[in-house]
């Protein structure tokens, strides 16, 4: 699933290419997304100017003139491309400033025109700090990784970056969230920020199970730098283990030596 760095990569490309442009046409693909685009959202689209392209967690927000926002989520495997890419699985497209923007979504879990849910702080903001995280984890019996994946705790972190941040912080993903110390929460905050910043600089992560490409068709380069995710040996050189039980539906890799 595209996580914060991939969505941010898309946001930057869109902002560069369509900000200030007026939407002159749109088309909804067949079959459309699992959840249809509200007609109310579509009716306002044509003739609106894209004032800016913003991001909140894993959501893209097109701020439109007339005080209207179009909120999009790429779902499990969605992507956005400019006009050159083939037509398969295009669920939604629009034209702005003569440029065609297409949203592909083979699994149809993406959404356009949805409302923003209640989200936790942006991980790269000052609001995501040791005090906040310690408070969010306190008393919780869930695995610490499950809490990091909870979008109401922190917005935009998914499987890849939670796995990486926990490794760098030396905390096992299955550890009970309430048992994370203040020092560990502080370290985890720093590592979450660092891993996300690094991934944004690399244009996101592209792996076999996450075939991310930016709107210009370029793959992310962060996969070359993961320390645990998708590896057999950790960056530390130790053999990695998978958690016995799945966390939020998936087993998670960790280093049994370096993570406690
Ligand atoms: Zn290790």
PDB file of N, CA and C in Angstrom, residues 29 62-63 81 83 139 189 229:
ATOM      1  N   UNK A  29     -13.835   5.748 -14.753  1.00  0.00           N
ATOM      2  CA  UNK A  29     -13.601   4.490 -15.460  1.00  0.00           C
ATOM      3  C   UNK A  29     -14.712   3.476 -15.255  1.00  0.00           C
ATOM      4  N   UNK A  62      -6.764  17.781  -3.223  1.00  0.00           N
ATOM      5  CA  UNK A  62      -6.707  18.830  -4.232  1.00  0.00           C
ATOM      6  C   UNK A  62      -7.561  19.986  -3.724  1.00  0.00           C
ATOM      7  N   UNK A  63      -6.895  21.094  -3.390  1.00  0.00           N
ATOM      8  CA  UNK A  63      -7.650  22.275  -2.946  1.00  0.00           C
ATOM      9  C   UNK A  63      -8.120  22.999  -4.200  1.00  0.00           C
ATOM     10  N   UNK A  81      -0.749   8.711 -12.658  1.00  0.00           N
ATOM     11  CA  UNK A  81       0.255   8.948 -13.693  1.00  0.00           C
ATOM     12  C   UNK A  81      -0.229  10.035 -14.634  1.00  0.00           C
ATOM     13  N   UNK A  83      -0.303  11.478 -18.701  1.00  0.00           N
ATOM     14  CA  UNK A  83      -0.975  10.816 -19.817  1.00  0.00           C
ATOM     15  C   UNK A  83      -0.280   9.675 -20.542  1.00  0.00           C
ATOM     16  N   UNK A 139      -0.996   2.225  28.468  1.00  0.00           N
ATOM     17  CA  UNK A 139      -2.128   1.389  28.867  1.00  0.00           C
ATOM     18  C   UNK A 139      -2.652   0.486  27.768  1.00  0.00           C
ATOM     19  N   UNK A 189      10.060   7.947  17.961  1.00  0.00           N
ATOM     20  CA  UNK A 189       9.646   9.165  17.246  1.00  0.00           C
ATOM     21  C   UNK A 189      10.728   9.610  16.274  1.00  0.00           C
ATOM     22  N   UNK A 229      12.860  -4.682   6.118  1.00  0.00           N
ATOM     23  CA  UNK A 229      11.702  -5.036   5.292  1.00  0.00           C
ATOM     24  C   UNK A 229      12.161  -5.723   4.005  1.00  0.00           C
TER      25      UNK A 229
END
